[in-house]
Amino acid sequence: MFPSIILLKEGVENSQGKEQLISNINVCQSLLDAVRTTLGPRGMDKLIVNEVGKTTISNDGACILKALDVCHPAAEILVNVAKSQDAEVGDGTTSVVLLTGEYLKNLKSFIEEGVHPRFVMKSLRQATNFAIEKIKSISIRIEDKDKEKEFRNLLEKCAMTALGSKLISHQKNFFGKMVVDAVLMLDETLGQKMIGIKKVLGGALEDSLLVAGVAFKKTFSYAGFEMQPKRYNNPKIAILNIELELKAEKDNAEIRISDVHEYQKIVDAEWKILYIKLDLIIKSGAQVVLSKLPIGDVATQYFADRNVFCAGRVPDEDMDRTLKACGGSLVSVVQDISDLNLGSCKTFEERQVGNERYNIFTGCPQAKTCTIILRGAAQQIMDEMERSIHDAIMVVRRTIKNDAIVAGGGAIEMELSRALRDYSRSIEGKEQLLIGAVAKSLEVIPRQLCINAGFDATNILNKLRQKHSMGKIWYGVDLNTEDVADNYEACVWEPAAVKINCLSAACEAASTILSVDETVKNPSAREEMPERGMRRPM
Amino acid sequence: MASMPGTLAFDEYGRPFIIIRDEEKQKRLTGVNALKSHIMAARSIANTLKTSLGPKGLDKMMVSSDGDVTVTNDGATILKQMDVDHEIAKLMVQLSQSQDDEIGDGTTGVVVLAGALLEQAEQLLDKGIHPIRIADGFELAAACAVRHLEKISDSFPVDVNNLEPLIQTAMTTLGSKIVNKCHRQMAEIAVNAVMTVADMEKRDVNFELIKVEGKVGGRLEDTVLVKGVVVDKDFSHPQMPKVLRDVKIAILTCPFEPPKPKTKHKLDVTSVEDYRALREYEQEKFDEMVKQVKDAGATLAICQWGFDDEANHLLLQRQLPAVRWVGGPEIELIAIATGGRIVPRFEELSPDKLGFAGLVRELSFGTTKDHMLVIEECKNSRAVTIFIRGGNKMIIEEAKRSIHDALCVVRNLVVDNRIVYGGAAAEISCAIAISEEADKISSLEQYAFRAFSDALESIPLALAENSGLSPIHTLTEVKARQVKEGNPALGIDCMLKGTCDMKEQHVIETLHSKKQQIVLATQLVKMILKIDDIRSPNDSMGF
């Protein structure tokens, strides 16, 4: 009997070898089931309630995985790949997870048969590179960017495809236009923060509106606010970072007064400080005063007296966008205020939206920003709308930067699959099988589309294979007629960048999972962990 | 290991793995089971509300956790008070809430409609139709219904000089409420209130200018509309005059106190002289303040803050009536109504900042010591107050809600004057139109269309049932007449007035409200139908 060598601290989990690899793959498979059914226009939503009772209803792969609170290390890789797709291109998060899972599933048998994981990874990379080249070569570009109408049309089609699988699929024409309008308002850098999304309960989805400028909710107001005018034409806007309240100027200061008559002087001095500030603002000619910090009741009434509108405690991001839209600059010291750092816009008004009141600035001179006000019957609906709109915005931005497109609805995947299969036959050795497996994996997208819609997947897939082998590269699943159709003609378009990113991210994730053959996990600081740790595969 | 719940995954070596934190504590429902459980939850909510629909609908009594009793038949209020826990039920609550926010009326109808749609969807699911196809079909049908509503809508005369039609409409809304005892009076109050405030050019009504106040005591019939402001306060000193005429009002947001700096300060009183000086100073200050107010020409001071007895006495001596502790919103209303300016400092008082009111009087009620201040005949009569009296607090609360509904309806008519006929006439008409449309559709959506049409009929059914009529019999009769006569104004005769023609009965609803009901309900149903997987902590399921 050899004494056992204790290498690791007690409670540290250590598992290794091929079994570990297989086990990781299986974990990914079962996580996949959580998002599998959300793919495509006939995909379903998931409802997730967390411990504090917050409900999330979503169709967005990244959002679902985030809400699931995954704690298995291998499964977390899948979550991260969805997140990265979300951050990089915004759309196709479900596809990327699905693809990773399918790669792993089809390559698992090779691992079991004893092919070295490194070799599998190499082939996977090779296949992915080939596929990306293929996408680049067959993607369609709008040659003439000057044809504005055509370019716009392209953007709208892409936005609509992205929205097709969401809750608002029926309003995709409406929202597609809105998203394209919104993105086209931005400047070249296409900063996504410049599109504000606000949500107001009530109203039909079509009541959502796009404001070419800034809109934000009425802030907390003091007495006197109602007496201020609520509409201006060509106002000057002062954007401040100054507290306009009667208060102690210094927090820890203490005054000792020896004579009671000094009292009045100090009070007067305090008032004077505030009044000097207010006077300077009025003198600058500003008609709308916004501040990040509170504007107190005295100031509110002072402004009301002089027909000036004010809003205090404006949230930071709204302020940023107001600055971008109306020009001017953020003033932190009243003495600095002058005509130069005042912003302006064509009209400012307070408008009733549902049950809320909104401050709306339109006709801004540097309108490189816009606001979408969403309406819906319930908070969760609007949350989901926001995510969908976000996806669409990302897709449109991507397309503007890189205008190549491919046909969606499984068409591009089928074509890649065919090309890879042909390519694999030209290779000698083990790679042939492995690349063949990758080719097979790509078919998961059209297959899942069919399954989600309740179609006969085998039948549709066979039809697609036949069409693609005849060189009709844009044939994909047609969900309306339960058949195959030319999805390029049907205007189901996706930006090529989304697909390329999807392929490379899935490849990276699969490789990462394949390259792990040992997990060492320290016991968590949480108390119940050791007990749970016992159940983990050793 | 044997006690592991079934949701746990095992790999092919028989080893379990935990992927999601606390997975064993979660409950997961998938596929048709999930849908069915949602539909059940939503339907049970809808069924609770069903009996509150219509003029003969019954009220619900809710006791909150701290013993407050609410009696109401306003859908949104009932659901809010029910404090539901189920996720889907919460969605239903939000649904009625959003109808309340947007329209203010029809909150029961929208929930009943959503419940009925889900009920129909369940049958379609059993037929094996894909839930998204059902939802899509519903959405198409809703679009069709909205189009139809626009076709059958009538334009409604909103005329400042002839308020009669508006009053009739407000009466429809109030018909289902507890206040229908003095139906007409309430309707007149609501219409007058809105018309006073309404901006007919912009077609806009600012609700901030209408205040609804209530006081226990008296009868509902004693409810009045005050063209001015009612403040639940009295004069600061009992000996001050109770009625003032041609009042100049100083509206102050500073206390009748010696001014204090905001900076932390400390005054050391070391000797008797010092103390006297302080005392004198204070008195001097009071004197000065009252003088400043008087000098400006004010005959009434309304103060946001309080003042102590000494100041109070001084005010009485100087014959300056005053009101203390008036809340911020009231101060604002008074300022708007009297055309005055809110003054933050005594030094800034000047004659042009004073407000003007023709009459300020103190109202006292019955034997109680309660007093209220009424400011009337103001310079700007755009601010109004509806002052409700009633036997008990619950009635007043319910009356407030009812008046709010009526105000909303009148406002909606001012904003958009297209109407449809109530008494479920519009629903029946839409149901007929949609079922006709259904026959023209070649795809699966045909079933969804029929189901939508059936769901719409659940509203007249519930109405008839609540009115004590034979539901199916009444509905079929009205439906037959609508088809035969082509008159979309035929509805359920809930009040048993002997005619089904809602035009004659003046049962009117705004087009906007009906459209919203259909659109919102469909939206929510679509969302519910799209969910096929729920994960929730184990204990939060069920009611």
Coordinates of N, CA and C in Angstrom, one line a residue, chain B residues 33 121 148 220 274 286 369 412:
Chain B
N33 N -47.8 22.3 -21.1 CA -48.1 22.4 -19.7 C -48.0 23.8 -19.2
A121 N -58.0 30.3 -27.0 CA -56.7 29.8 -27.4 C -56.4 28.4 -26.9
H148 N -62.8 47.6 -38.4 CA -64.2 47.6 -38.4 C -64.8 48.7 -37.4
L220 N -74.7 61.8 -1.0 CA -74.0 61.9 -2.3 C -74.5 63.1 -3.0
D274 N -28.9 89.5 27.0 CA -28.9 88.8 25.7 C -30.2 88.2 25.4
F286 N -41.5 89.4 13.8 CA -42.9 89.1 13.6 C -43.6 90.3 13.1
K369 N -66.3 69.1 13.9 CA -65.5 70.4 14.0 C -64.8 70.6 12.7
N412 N -61.6 62.1 -23.0 CA -61.3 61.4 -24.3 C -62.1 61.9 -25.4

